[in-house]
């Protein structure tokens, strides 16, 4: 297995870097490809990183011919829903056009690698049923979700026409950090609740609560959080299923449980021993009250369980990473 190469696009990002570590831990040989438009140059040591664009045929064709990866784990994308509404052209160019260029390079490769795509629960839009199963209607409410759904459609069509072996893993809310402290979340600007709450606890700068009047037990939105290490394990299971010739298709990845904004804040206060100052803000347009994954399919076809996705564990790992990233006080 040590000679089995796996290409990780977007490998300098939050989930991509963690995935590369998981591959190395499992005995694979990961190669990271990133253009560093959002990724960080301080990737974990020992991971080979190639700087380049997934749409650059010269770079990708050379890489695929030289290393002959058995699989590609495709994380390279922009992922901010609000930004996608303001700049849809950027998202269609980055997420769809570049992904199609990568898929055409896959078709030209000496041996077509298996393809695992980083998708999102944003493909569903406003939920009609909670928890959300994979056969729920897909009606995304922002260009981010629409671009991810477009790539899923391309994967299915390429599978039918060209024999591409593919999986599309629909994340709910990725959270936490590498349990060994080798990688974690570091966005600029940060938009995710858990790191924002940790930063509010550390700095004393208030965290904004976007609405307290939702139809939920405490009035704040419920979201499904899944540990980044659990996500990576699911990618590895999906990749290995494809390499065995088993179909995967679209699969939800979540903790299978909704946790409210106030529950997250309370857990952050437990982990840090610090208060999280808050200020009230208006609801954000398009924020559903509840988003929770039905993960029965992931359990059934991948044998996957969200083993680390309880809230306290995710926040404990995220807090350890936040302190390491910031250095001594």
PDB file of C-alpha atoms in Angstrom:
ATOM      1  CA  UNK A   1       0.000   0.000   0.000  1.00  0.00           C
ATOM      2  CA  UNK A   2       2.923   2.343   0.628  1.00  0.00           C
ATOM      3  CA  UNK A   3       3.436   2.752  -3.119  1.00  0.00           C
ATOM      4  CA  UNK A   4      -0.195   3.683  -3.765  1.00  0.00           C
ATOM      5  CA  UNK A   5      -0.276   7.364  -4.663  1.00  0.00           C
ATOM      6  CA  UNK A   6      -3.349   9.515  -4.018  1.00  0.00           C
ATOM      7  CA  UNK A   7      -3.688  13.070  -5.341  1.00  0.00           C
ATOM      8  CA  UNK A   8      -5.309  15.579  -2.971  1.00  0.00           C
ATOM      9  CA  UNK A   9      -6.456  18.766  -4.695  1.00  0.00           C
ATOM     10  CA  UNK A  10      -6.876  21.718  -2.364  1.00  0.00           C
ATOM     11  CA  UNK A  11      -4.480  19.851  -0.107  1.00  0.00           C
ATOM     12  CA  UNK A  12      -3.321  22.974   1.717  1.00  0.00           C
ATOM     13  CA  UNK A  13      -6.825  23.748   2.993  1.00  0.00           C
ATOM     14  CA  UNK A  14      -8.527  22.834   6.266  1.00  0.00           C
ATOM     15  CA  UNK A  15      -9.922  19.455   5.225  1.00  0.00           C
ATOM     16  CA  UNK A  16      -7.408  18.731   2.452  1.00  0.00           C
ATOM     17  CA  UNK A  17      -4.397  18.944   4.784  1.00  0.00           C
ATOM     18  CA  UNK A  18      -6.131  16.745   7.365  1.00  0.00           C
ATOM     19  CA  UNK A  19      -6.976  14.266   4.598  1.00  0.00           C
ATOM     20  CA  UNK A  20      -3.361  14.096   3.477  1.00  0.00           C
ATOM     21  CA  UNK A  21      -2.325  13.260   7.033  1.00  0.00           C
ATOM     22  CA  UNK A  22      -4.986  10.554   7.233  1.00  0.00           C
ATOM     23  CA  UNK A  23      -3.771   9.030   3.969  1.00  0.00           C
ATOM     24  CA  UNK A  24      -0.171   8.999   5.170  1.00  0.00           C
ATOM     25  CA  UNK A  25      -1.267   7.477   8.487  1.00  0.00           C
ATOM     26  CA  UNK A  26      -3.047   4.721   6.538  1.00  0.00           C
ATOM     27  CA  UNK A  27       0.069   3.915   4.497  1.00  0.00           C
ATOM     28  CA  UNK A  28      -0.750   5.741   1.255  1.00  0.00           C
ATOM     29  CA  UNK A  29       1.504   8.225  -0.531  1.00  0.00           C
ATOM     30  CA  UNK A  30      -0.398  11.529  -0.751  1.00  0.00           C
ATOM     31  CA  UNK A  31       0.592  14.301  -3.141  1.00  0.00           C
ATOM     32  CA  UNK A  32      -0.999  17.701  -2.540  1.00  0.00           C
ATOM     33  CA  UNK A  33      -1.917  20.100  -5.345  1.00  0.00           C
ATOM     34  CA  UNK A  34      -2.934  23.636  -4.361  1.00  0.00           C
ATOM     35  CA  UNK A  35      -2.818  27.091  -5.929  1.00  0.00           C
ATOM     36  CA  UNK A  36      -2.791  28.705  -2.447  1.00  0.00           C
ATOM     37  CA  UNK A  37      -5.684  31.023  -3.286  1.00  0.00           C
ATOM     38  CA  UNK A  38      -7.191  30.069   0.077  1.00  0.00           C
ATOM     39  CA  UNK A  39      -4.880  27.320   1.375  1.00  0.00           C
ATOM     40  CA  UNK A  40      -1.961  27.887   3.738  1.00  0.00           C
ATOM     41  CA  UNK A  41       1.689  27.447   2.877  1.00  0.00           C
ATOM     42  CA  UNK A  42       2.387  26.099   6.361  1.00  0.00           C
ATOM     43  CA  UNK A  43       1.148  22.612   5.523  1.00  0.00           C
ATOM     44  CA  UNK A  44       2.043  19.771   7.911  1.00  0.00           C
ATOM     45  CA  UNK A  45       5.711  18.754   7.486  1.00  0.00           C
ATOM     46  CA  UNK A  46       6.554  15.754   5.386  1.00  0.00           C
ATOM     47  CA  UNK A  47       3.704  16.202   2.896  1.00  0.00           C
ATOM     48  CA  UNK A  48       4.793  16.863  -0.717  1.00  0.00           C
ATOM     49  CA  UNK A  49       3.002  19.932  -2.094  1.00  0.00           C
ATOM     50  CA  UNK A  50       2.880  20.997  -5.749  1.00  0.00           C
ATOM     51  CA  UNK A  51       1.807  24.585  -6.400  1.00  0.00           C
ATOM     52  CA  UNK A  52      -0.500  24.707  -9.374  1.00  0.00           C
ATOM     53  CA  UNK A  53      -4.002  25.190 -10.733  1.00  0.00           C
ATOM     54  CA  UNK A  54      -6.260  22.167 -11.220  1.00  0.00           C
ATOM     55  CA  UNK A  55      -7.272  23.704 -14.577  1.00  0.00           C
ATOM     56  CA  UNK A  56      -3.654  23.892 -15.817  1.00  0.00           C
ATOM     57  CA  UNK A  57      -3.494  20.941 -18.195  1.00  0.00           C
ATOM     58  CA  UNK A  58       0.298  21.029 -18.339  1.00  0.00           C
ATOM     59  CA  UNK A  59       0.656  20.724 -14.577  1.00  0.00           C
ATOM     60  CA  UNK A  60      -2.072  18.139 -14.056  1.00  0.00           C
ATOM     61  CA  UNK A  61      -1.266  15.966 -17.072  1.00  0.00           C
ATOM     62  CA  UNK A  62       2.407  15.832 -16.059  1.00  0.00           C
ATOM     63  CA  UNK A  63       1.502  14.996 -12.464  1.00  0.00           C
ATOM     64  CA  UNK A  64      -0.915  12.214 -13.447  1.00  0.00           C
ATOM     65  CA  UNK A  65       1.555  10.699 -15.902  1.00  0.00           C
ATOM     66  CA  UNK A  66       4.496  10.845 -13.481  1.00  0.00           C
ATOM     67  CA  UNK A  67       2.770   9.569 -10.341  1.00  0.00           C
ATOM     68  CA  UNK A  68      -0.171   7.553 -11.723  1.00  0.00           C
ATOM     69  CA  UNK A  69      -2.394   8.116  -8.667  1.00  0.00           C
ATOM     70  CA  UNK A  70      -4.937   5.410  -7.952  1.00  0.00           C
ATOM     71  CA  UNK A  71      -7.388   8.052  -6.744  1.00  0.00           C
ATOM     72  CA  UNK A  72      -8.072  11.767  -6.581  1.00  0.00           C
ATOM     73  CA  UNK A  73      -9.658  13.430  -3.561  1.00  0.00           C
ATOM     74  CA  UNK A  74     -10.975  16.754  -4.867  1.00  0.00           C
ATOM     75  CA  UNK A  75     -11.250  19.508  -2.225  1.00  0.00           C
ATOM     76  CA  UNK A  76     -10.199  22.519  -4.325  1.00  0.00           C
ATOM     77  CA  UNK A  77     -13.144  24.946  -4.281  1.00  0.00           C
ATOM     78  CA  UNK A  78     -14.491  28.176  -2.856  1.00  0.00           C
ATOM     79  CA  UNK A  79     -17.017  27.508  -0.109  1.00  0.00           C
ATOM     80  CA  UNK A  80     -18.615  30.676   1.304  1.00  0.00           C
ATOM     81  CA  UNK A  81     -22.333  30.791   0.595  1.00  0.00           C
ATOM     82  CA  UNK A  82     -22.650  34.544   1.144  1.00  0.00           C
ATOM     83  CA  UNK A  83     -19.706  35.331  -1.107  1.00  0.00           C
ATOM     84  CA  UNK A  84     -21.191  33.084  -3.799  1.00  0.00           C
ATOM     85  CA  UNK A  85     -24.350  35.231  -3.848  1.00  0.00           C
ATOM     86  CA  UNK A  86     -22.279  38.397  -4.295  1.00  0.00           C
ATOM     87  CA  UNK A  87     -19.840  36.881  -6.803  1.00  0.00           C
ATOM     88  CA  UNK A  88     -21.511  33.991  -8.641  1.00  0.00           C
ATOM     89  CA  UNK A  89     -19.151  34.250 -11.632  1.00  0.00           C
ATOM     90  CA  UNK A  90     -16.202  33.575  -9.334  1.00  0.00           C
ATOM     91  CA  UNK A  91     -17.898  30.455  -7.960  1.00  0.00           C
ATOM     92  CA  UNK A  92     -18.940  29.018 -11.303  1.00  0.00           C
ATOM     93  CA  UNK A  93     -15.457  29.597 -12.681  1.00  0.00           C
ATOM     94  CA  UNK A  94     -13.647  28.222  -9.626  1.00  0.00           C
ATOM     95  CA  UNK A  95     -15.941  25.344  -8.669  1.00  0.00           C
ATOM     96  CA  UNK A  96     -17.426  24.193 -11.977  1.00  0.00           C
ATOM     97  CA  UNK A  97     -15.142  25.218 -14.854  1.00  0.00           C
ATOM     98  CA  UNK A  98     -11.955  24.192 -13.057  1.00  0.00           C
ATOM     99  CA  UNK A  99     -13.473  20.922 -11.851  1.00  0.00           C
ATOM    100  CA  UNK A 100     -14.471  20.052 -15.422  1.00  0.00           C
ATOM    101  CA  UNK A 101     -10.913  20.774 -16.553  1.00  0.00           C
ATOM    102  CA  UNK A 102      -9.649  18.417 -13.847  1.00  0.00           C
ATOM    103  CA  UNK A 103     -12.120  15.718 -14.909  1.00  0.00           C
ATOM    104  CA  UNK A 104     -10.941  16.012 -18.515  1.00  0.00           C
ATOM    105  CA  UNK A 105      -7.364  15.524 -17.305  1.00  0.00           C
ATOM    106  CA  UNK A 106      -8.584  12.412 -15.472  1.00  0.00           C
ATOM    107  CA  UNK A 107      -9.980  11.104 -18.759  1.00  0.00           C
ATOM    108  CA  UNK A 108      -6.608  11.686 -20.455  1.00  0.00           C
ATOM    109  CA  UNK A 109      -4.648   9.955 -17.683  1.00  0.00           C
ATOM    110  CA  UNK A 110      -2.745   6.731 -18.463  1.00  0.00           C
ATOM    111  CA  UNK A 111      -5.080   4.945 -16.026  1.00  0.00           C
ATOM    112  CA  UNK A 112      -8.296   6.678 -14.928  1.00  0.00           C
ATOM    113  CA  UNK A 113      -8.128   7.214 -11.152  1.00  0.00           C
ATOM    114  CA  UNK A 114     -11.096   6.882  -8.833  1.00  0.00           C
ATOM    115  CA  UNK A 115     -12.572  10.271  -7.931  1.00  0.00           C
ATOM    116  CA  UNK A 116     -13.917  11.351  -4.525  1.00  0.00           C
ATOM    117  CA  UNK A 117     -15.571  14.774  -4.557  1.00  0.00           C
ATOM    118  CA  UNK A 118     -15.963  17.123  -1.619  1.00  0.00           C
ATOM    119  CA  UNK A 119     -19.616  18.147  -1.871  1.00  0.00           C
ATOM    120  CA  UNK A 120     -21.964  19.821   0.593  1.00  0.00           C
ATOM    121  CA  UNK A 121     -25.356  19.709   2.260  1.00  0.00           C
ATOM    122  CA  UNK A 122     -25.950  23.071   0.548  1.00  0.00           C
ATOM    123  CA  UNK A 123     -27.110  21.077  -2.508  1.00  0.00           C
ATOM    124  CA  UNK A 124     -30.401  20.428  -0.685  1.00  0.00           C
ATOM    125  CA  UNK A 125     -31.458  24.026  -0.044  1.00  0.00           C
ATOM    126  CA  UNK A 126     -34.357  24.522   2.350  1.00  0.00           C
ATOM    127  CA  UNK A 127     -35.069  21.116   3.922  1.00  0.00           C
ATOM    128  CA  UNK A 128     -38.502  19.566   3.533  1.00  0.00           C
ATOM    129  CA  UNK A 129     -37.677  16.809   5.996  1.00  0.00           C
ATOM    130  CA  UNK A 130     -35.217  16.520   8.886  1.00  0.00           C
ATOM    131  CA  UNK A 131     -33.021  14.505   9.101  1.00  0.00           C
ATOM    132  CA  UNK A 132     -32.203  14.936   5.412  1.00  0.00           C
ATOM    133  CA  UNK A 133     -31.705  11.752   3.325  1.00  0.00           C
ATOM    134  CA  UNK A 134     -29.745  11.637   0.049  1.00  0.00           C
ATOM    135  CA  UNK A 135     -32.946  11.333  -2.016  1.00  0.00           C
ATOM    136  CA  UNK A 136     -34.241  14.640  -0.630  1.00  0.00           C
ATOM    137  CA  UNK A 137     -34.903  17.088  -3.503  1.00  0.00           C
ATOM    138  CA  UNK A 138     -31.820  19.138  -4.398  1.00  0.00           C
ATOM    139  CA  UNK A 139     -32.816  22.800  -4.767  1.00  0.00           C
ATOM    140  CA  UNK A 140     -29.827  24.872  -3.637  1.00  0.00           C
ATOM    141  CA  UNK A 141     -30.584  28.427  -2.541  1.00  0.00           C
ATOM    142  CA  UNK A 142     -27.164  29.916  -3.336  1.00  0.00           C
ATOM    143  CA  UNK A 143     -24.572  29.601  -6.116  1.00  0.00           C
ATOM    144  CA  UNK A 144     -22.197  27.717  -3.827  1.00  0.00           C
ATOM    145  CA  UNK A 145     -24.641  24.837  -3.471  1.00  0.00           C
ATOM    146  CA  UNK A 146     -25.591  25.084  -7.139  1.00  0.00           C
ATOM    147  CA  UNK A 147     -21.962  24.765  -8.270  1.00  0.00           C
ATOM    148  CA  UNK A 148     -21.398  21.702  -6.115  1.00  0.00           C
ATOM    149  CA  UNK A 149     -24.581  20.118  -7.484  1.00  0.00           C
ATOM    150  CA  UNK A 150     -23.426  20.875 -11.037  1.00  0.00           C
ATOM    151  CA  UNK A 151     -20.191  18.976 -10.451  1.00  0.00           C
ATOM    152  CA  UNK A 152     -22.142  16.060  -8.947  1.00  0.00           C
ATOM    153  CA  UNK A 153     -24.164  15.964 -12.169  1.00  0.00           C
ATOM    154  CA  UNK A 154     -20.984  15.911 -14.229  1.00  0.00           C
ATOM    155  CA  UNK A 155     -19.592  13.043 -12.153  1.00  0.00           C
ATOM    156  CA  UNK A 156     -22.706  10.952 -12.752  1.00  0.00           C
ATOM    157  CA  UNK A 157     -22.613  11.680 -16.480  1.00  0.00           C
ATOM    158  CA  UNK A 158     -18.874  10.936 -16.723  1.00  0.00           C
ATOM    159  CA  UNK A 159     -19.489   7.703 -14.852  1.00  0.00           C
ATOM    160  CA  UNK A 160     -22.170   6.636 -17.315  1.00  0.00           C
ATOM    161  CA  UNK A 161     -20.267   7.702 -20.440  1.00  0.00           C
ATOM    162  CA  UNK A 162     -16.606   7.120 -19.564  1.00  0.00           C
ATOM    163  CA  UNK A 163     -16.614   4.660 -16.697  1.00  0.00           C
ATOM    164  CA  UNK A 164     -15.444   7.118 -14.052  1.00  0.00           C
ATOM    165  CA  UNK A 165     -15.616   5.613 -10.542  1.00  0.00           C
ATOM    166  CA  UNK A 166     -16.869   8.401  -8.310  1.00  0.00           C
ATOM    167  CA  UNK A 167     -18.261   9.414  -4.944  1.00  0.00           C
ATOM    168  CA  UNK A 168     -19.735  12.746  -3.825  1.00  0.00           C
ATOM    169  CA  UNK A 169     -19.589  13.228  -0.073  1.00  0.00           C
ATOM    170  CA  UNK A 170     -22.100  15.816   1.130  1.00  0.00           C
ATOM    171  CA  UNK A 171     -20.736  17.388   4.302  1.00  0.00           C
ATOM    172  CA  UNK A 172     -22.874  19.086   6.845  1.00  0.00           C
ATOM    173  CA  UNK A 173     -20.770  21.250   9.244  1.00  0.00           C
ATOM    174  CA  UNK A 174     -17.112  20.232   9.421  1.00  0.00           C
ATOM    175  CA  UNK A 175     -15.556  20.979  12.809  1.00  0.00           C
ATOM    176  CA  UNK A 176     -12.683  20.118  15.109  1.00  0.00           C
ATOM    177  CA  UNK A 177      -9.009  19.599  14.342  1.00  0.00           C
ATOM    178  CA  UNK A 178      -6.478  16.815  14.032  1.00  0.00           C
ATOM    179  CA  UNK A 179      -6.498  14.976  17.382  1.00  0.00           C
ATOM    180  CA  UNK A 180      -2.678  15.008  17.286  1.00  0.00           C
ATOM    181  CA  UNK A 181      -2.578  18.771  16.741  1.00  0.00           C
ATOM    182  CA  UNK A 182      -0.938  18.620  13.301  1.00  0.00           C
ATOM    183  CA  UNK A 183      -3.615  20.562  11.378  1.00  0.00           C
ATOM    184  CA  UNK A 184      -6.783  22.547  11.984  1.00  0.00           C
ATOM    185  CA  UNK A 185      -9.055  25.355  10.912  1.00  0.00           C
ATOM    186  CA  UNK A 186      -7.580  28.697   9.874  1.00  0.00           C
ATOM    187  CA  UNK A 187      -9.772  30.712   7.496  1.00  0.00           C
ATOM    188  CA  UNK A 188      -9.396  34.381   6.622  1.00  0.00           C
ATOM    189  CA  UNK A 189     -11.990  35.646   7.190  1.00  0.00           C
ATOM    190  CA  UNK A 190     -13.323  33.003   9.560  1.00  0.00           C
ATOM    191  CA  UNK A 191     -17.012  32.206   9.051  1.00  0.00           C
ATOM    192  CA  UNK A 192     -17.558  28.993  11.043  1.00  0.00           C
ATOM    193  CA  UNK A 193     -19.294  29.119  14.407  1.00  0.00           C
ATOM    194  CA  UNK A 194     -16.953  26.987  16.532  1.00  0.00           C
ATOM    195  CA  UNK A 195     -13.689  28.828  15.741  1.00  0.00           C
ATOM    196  CA  UNK A 196     -15.514  32.155  15.966  1.00  0.00           C
ATOM    197  CA  UNK A 197     -16.835  31.244  19.430  1.00  0.00           C
ATOM    198  CA  UNK A 198     -13.356  30.112  20.513  1.00  0.00           C
ATOM    199  CA  UNK A 199     -11.878  33.384  19.275  1.00  0.00           C
ATOM    200  CA  UNK A 200     -14.586  35.345  21.092  1.00  0.00           C
ATOM    201  CA  UNK A 201     -13.750  33.503  24.312  1.00  0.00           C
ATOM    202  CA  UNK A 202     -10.028  34.171  23.886  1.00  0.00           C
ATOM    203  CA  UNK A 203     -10.311  37.827  22.840  1.00  0.00           C
ATOM    204  CA  UNK A 204     -13.444  39.072  24.619  1.00  0.00           C
ATOM    205  CA  UNK A 205     -14.810  40.373  21.301  1.00  0.00           C
ATOM    206  CA  UNK A 206     -18.535  39.554  21.132  1.00  0.00           C
ATOM    207  CA  UNK A 207     -19.835  36.800  18.904  1.00  0.00           C
ATOM    208  CA  UNK A 208     -22.917  37.765  16.892  1.00  0.00           C
ATOM    209  CA  UNK A 209     -25.999  35.545  17.262  1.00  0.00           C
ATOM    210  CA  UNK A 210     -27.999  35.682  14.047  1.00  0.00           C
ATOM    211  CA  UNK A 211     -31.499  35.262  15.416  1.00  0.00           C
ATOM    212  CA  UNK A 212     -33.012  33.869  18.621  1.00  0.00           C
ATOM    213  CA  UNK A 213     -36.569  33.354  17.379  1.00  0.00           C
ATOM    214  CA  UNK A 214     -36.337  30.142  15.365  1.00  0.00           C
ATOM    215  CA  UNK A 215     -38.725  27.234  15.914  1.00  0.00           C
ATOM    216  CA  UNK A 216     -36.149  25.260  17.919  1.00  0.00           C
ATOM    217  CA  UNK A 217     -35.950  24.399  21.637  1.00  0.00           C
ATOM    218  CA  UNK A 218     -33.830  27.447  22.535  1.00  0.00           C
ATOM    219  CA  UNK A 219     -34.692  29.712  19.571  1.00  0.00           C
ATOM    220  CA  UNK A 220     -31.306  29.427  17.824  1.00  0.00           C
ATOM    221  CA  UNK A 221     -30.502  27.444  14.671  1.00  0.00           C
ATOM    222  CA  UNK A 222     -29.733  23.729  14.872  1.00  0.00           C
ATOM    223  CA  UNK A 223     -26.812  22.435  12.822  1.00  0.00           C
ATOM    224  CA  UNK A 224     -25.197  19.046  12.386  1.00  0.00           C
ATOM    225  CA  UNK A 225     -21.467  19.054  13.204  1.00  0.00           C
ATOM    226  CA  UNK A 226     -19.053  16.349  12.061  1.00  0.00           C
ATOM    227  CA  UNK A 227     -15.434  16.008  13.161  1.00  0.00           C
ATOM    228  CA  UNK A 228     -12.920  16.633  10.389  1.00  0.00           C
ATOM    229  CA  UNK A 229     -11.159  13.367  11.270  1.00  0.00           C
ATOM    230  CA  UNK A 230     -14.466  11.510  10.798  1.00  0.00           C
ATOM    231  CA  UNK A 231     -14.869  13.212   7.410  1.00  0.00           C
ATOM    232  CA  UNK A 232     -11.413  12.065   6.372  1.00  0.00           C
ATOM    233  CA  UNK A 233     -12.095   8.505   7.459  1.00  0.00           C
ATOM    234  CA  UNK A 234     -15.236   8.545   5.308  1.00  0.00           C
ATOM    235  CA  UNK A 235     -13.203   9.721   2.307  1.00  0.00           C
ATOM    236  CA  UNK A 236     -10.751   6.891   2.842  1.00  0.00           C
ATOM    237  CA  UNK A 237     -13.577   4.347   3.072  1.00  0.00           C
ATOM    238  CA  UNK A 238     -15.213   5.756  -0.081  1.00  0.00           C
ATOM    239  CA  UNK A 239     -11.902   5.699  -1.960  1.00  0.00           C
ATOM    240  CA  UNK A 240     -11.219   2.095  -0.978  1.00  0.00           C
ATOM    241  CA  UNK A 241     -14.742   1.052  -1.979  1.00  0.00           C
ATOM    242  CA  UNK A 242     -14.211   2.604  -5.424  1.00  0.00           C
ATOM    243  CA  UNK A 243     -10.824   0.915  -5.775  1.00  0.00           C
ATOM    244  CA  UNK A 244     -12.560  -2.409  -5.086  1.00  0.00           C
ATOM    245  CA  UNK A 245     -14.991  -1.638  -7.906  1.00  0.00           C
ATOM    246  CA  UNK A 246     -17.959  -0.895  -5.645  1.00  0.00           C
ATOM    247  CA  UNK A 247     -20.316   1.996  -6.533  1.00  0.00           C
ATOM    248  CA  UNK A 248     -20.670   4.803  -3.997  1.00  0.00           C
ATOM    249  CA  UNK A 249     -22.431   7.855  -5.493  1.00  0.00           C
ATOM    250  CA  UNK A 250     -23.775  10.612  -3.218  1.00  0.00           C
ATOM    251  CA  UNK A 251     -23.424  10.128   0.550  1.00  0.00           C
ATOM    252  CA  UNK A 252     -24.268  12.415   3.483  1.00  0.00           C
ATOM    253  CA  UNK A 253     -21.646  12.986   6.172  1.00  0.00           C
ATOM    254  CA  UNK A 254     -22.774  14.441   9.474  1.00  0.00           C
ATOM    255  CA  UNK A 255     -22.964  13.641  13.136  1.00  0.00           C
ATOM    256  CA  UNK A 256     -26.638  12.788  12.740  1.00  0.00           C
ATOM    257  CA  UNK A 257     -27.638  15.162  15.541  1.00  0.00           C
ATOM    258  CA  UNK A 258     -28.607  18.835  15.577  1.00  0.00           C
ATOM    259  CA  UNK A 259     -26.881  21.131  18.076  1.00  0.00           C
ATOM    260  CA  UNK A 260     -28.022  24.720  18.605  1.00  0.00           C
ATOM    261  CA  UNK A 261     -25.883  27.838  18.556  1.00  0.00           C
ATOM    262  CA  UNK A 262     -26.383  28.237  22.297  1.00  0.00           C
ATOM    263  CA  UNK A 263     -25.358  24.619  22.888  1.00  0.00           C
ATOM    264  CA  UNK A 264     -22.160  25.251  20.939  1.00  0.00           C
ATOM    265  CA  UNK A 265     -21.445  28.369  23.018  1.00  0.00           C
ATOM    266  CA  UNK A 266     -21.984  26.442  26.254  1.00  0.00           C
ATOM    267  CA  UNK A 267     -19.609  23.715  25.068  1.00  0.00           C
ATOM    268  CA  UNK A 268     -16.978  26.326  24.154  1.00  0.00           C
ATOM    269  CA  UNK A 269     -17.268  27.791  27.657  1.00  0.00           C
ATOM    270  CA  UNK A 270     -16.791  24.302  29.151  1.00  0.00           C
ATOM    271  CA  UNK A 271     -13.721  23.628  27.023  1.00  0.00           C
ATOM    272  CA  UNK A 272     -12.020  26.971  27.551  1.00  0.00           C
ATOM    273  CA  UNK A 273     -13.161  27.883  31.054  1.00  0.00           C
ATOM    274  CA  UNK A 274     -13.884  31.328  29.613  1.00  0.00           C
ATOM    275  CA  UNK A 275     -17.140  33.175  28.960  1.00  0.00           C
ATOM    276  CA  UNK A 276     -18.190  33.721  25.349  1.00  0.00           C
ATOM    277  CA  UNK A 277     -19.487  37.296  25.003  1.00  0.00           C
ATOM    278  CA  UNK A 278     -22.385  37.567  22.554  1.00  0.00           C
ATOM    279  CA  UNK A 279     -24.379  40.257  20.819  1.00  0.00           C
ATOM    280  CA  UNK A 280     -27.706  39.799  19.074  1.00  0.00           C
ATOM    281  CA  UNK A 281     -28.027  40.303  15.355  1.00  0.00           C
ATOM    282  CA  UNK A 282     -30.817  39.814  12.809  1.00  0.00           C
ATOM    283  CA  UNK A 283     -31.537  36.542  11.090  1.00  0.00           C
ATOM    284  CA  UNK A 284     -29.446  35.897   8.001  1.00  0.00           C
ATOM    285  CA  UNK A 285     -31.520  35.437   4.827  1.00  0.00           C
ATOM    286  CA  UNK A 286     -31.869  31.779   3.852  1.00  0.00           C
ATOM    287  CA  UNK A 287     -30.786  30.316   7.212  1.00  0.00           C
ATOM    288  CA  UNK A 288     -32.995  27.254   7.840  1.00  0.00           C
ATOM    289  CA  UNK A 289     -33.975  26.537  11.432  1.00  0.00           C
ATOM    290  CA  UNK A 290     -32.724  22.936  11.308  1.00  0.00           C
ATOM    291  CA  UNK A 291     -30.145  21.121   9.179  1.00  0.00           C
ATOM    292  CA  UNK A 292     -29.446  17.558  10.281  1.00  0.00           C
ATOM    293  CA  UNK A 293     -28.065  14.667   8.211  1.00  0.00           C
ATOM    294  CA  UNK A 294     -29.540  11.234   7.781  1.00  0.00           C
ATOM    295  CA  UNK A 295     -26.297   9.198   7.757  1.00  0.00           C
ATOM    296  CA  UNK A 296     -27.835   5.733   7.320  1.00  0.00           C
ATOM    297  CA  UNK A 297     -26.389   5.392   3.814  1.00  0.00           C
ATOM    298  CA  UNK A 298     -22.842   6.172   4.998  1.00  0.00           C
ATOM    299  CA  UNK A 299     -23.241   3.522   7.672  1.00  0.00           C
ATOM    300  CA  UNK A 300     -24.682   1.005   5.238  1.00  0.00           C
ATOM    301  CA  UNK A 301     -22.414   1.266   2.203  1.00  0.00           C
ATOM    302  CA  UNK A 302     -19.194   2.549   3.809  1.00  0.00           C
ATOM    303  CA  UNK A 303     -19.404   1.028   7.278  1.00  0.00           C
ATOM    304  CA  UNK A 304     -18.744   4.532   8.629  1.00  0.00           C
ATOM    305  CA  UNK A 305     -19.574   5.921  12.047  1.00  0.00           C
ATOM    306  CA  UNK A 306     -19.000   9.532  13.233  1.00  0.00           C
ATOM    307  CA  UNK A 307     -16.865   8.291  16.109  1.00  0.00           C
ATOM    308  CA  UNK A 308     -15.390  11.658  17.193  1.00  0.00           C
ATOM    309  CA  UNK A 309     -18.334  13.909  16.364  1.00  0.00           C
ATOM    310  CA  UNK A 310     -19.697  14.592  19.832  1.00  0.00           C
ATOM    311  CA  UNK A 311     -19.661  18.331  20.482  1.00  0.00           C
ATOM    312  CA  UNK A 312     -17.260  18.358  23.436  1.00  0.00           C
ATOM    313  CA  UNK A 313     -14.620  16.312  21.606  1.00  0.00           C
ATOM    314  CA  UNK A 314     -14.772  18.488  18.488  1.00  0.00           C
ATOM    315  CA  UNK A 315     -14.463  21.665  20.504  1.00  0.00           C
ATOM    316  CA  UNK A 316     -11.688  20.308  22.706  1.00  0.00           C
ATOM    317  CA  UNK A 317      -9.613  19.469  19.616  1.00  0.00           C
ATOM    318  CA  UNK A 318     -10.444  22.808  17.971  1.00  0.00           C
ATOM    319  CA  UNK A 319      -9.420  24.695  21.132  1.00  0.00           C
ATOM    320  CA  UNK A 320      -6.096  22.839  21.336  1.00  0.00           C
ATOM    321  CA  UNK A 321      -5.414  23.784  17.706  1.00  0.00           C
ATOM    322  CA  UNK A 322      -6.471  27.402  18.240  1.00  0.00           C
ATOM    323  CA  UNK A 323      -4.044  27.768  21.148  1.00  0.00           C
ATOM    324  CA  UNK A 324      -1.224  26.116  19.171  1.00  0.00           C
ATOM    325  CA  UNK A 325      -1.901  28.312  16.131  1.00  0.00           C
ATOM    326  CA  UNK A 326      -1.890  31.512  18.170  1.00  0.00           C
ATOM    327  CA  UNK A 327       1.229  30.557  20.138  1.00  0.00           C
ATOM    328  CA  UNK A 328       2.067  31.638  23.693  1.00  0.00           C
ATOM    329  CA  UNK A 329      -0.216  34.303  25.175  1.00  0.00           C
TER     330      UNK A 329
END
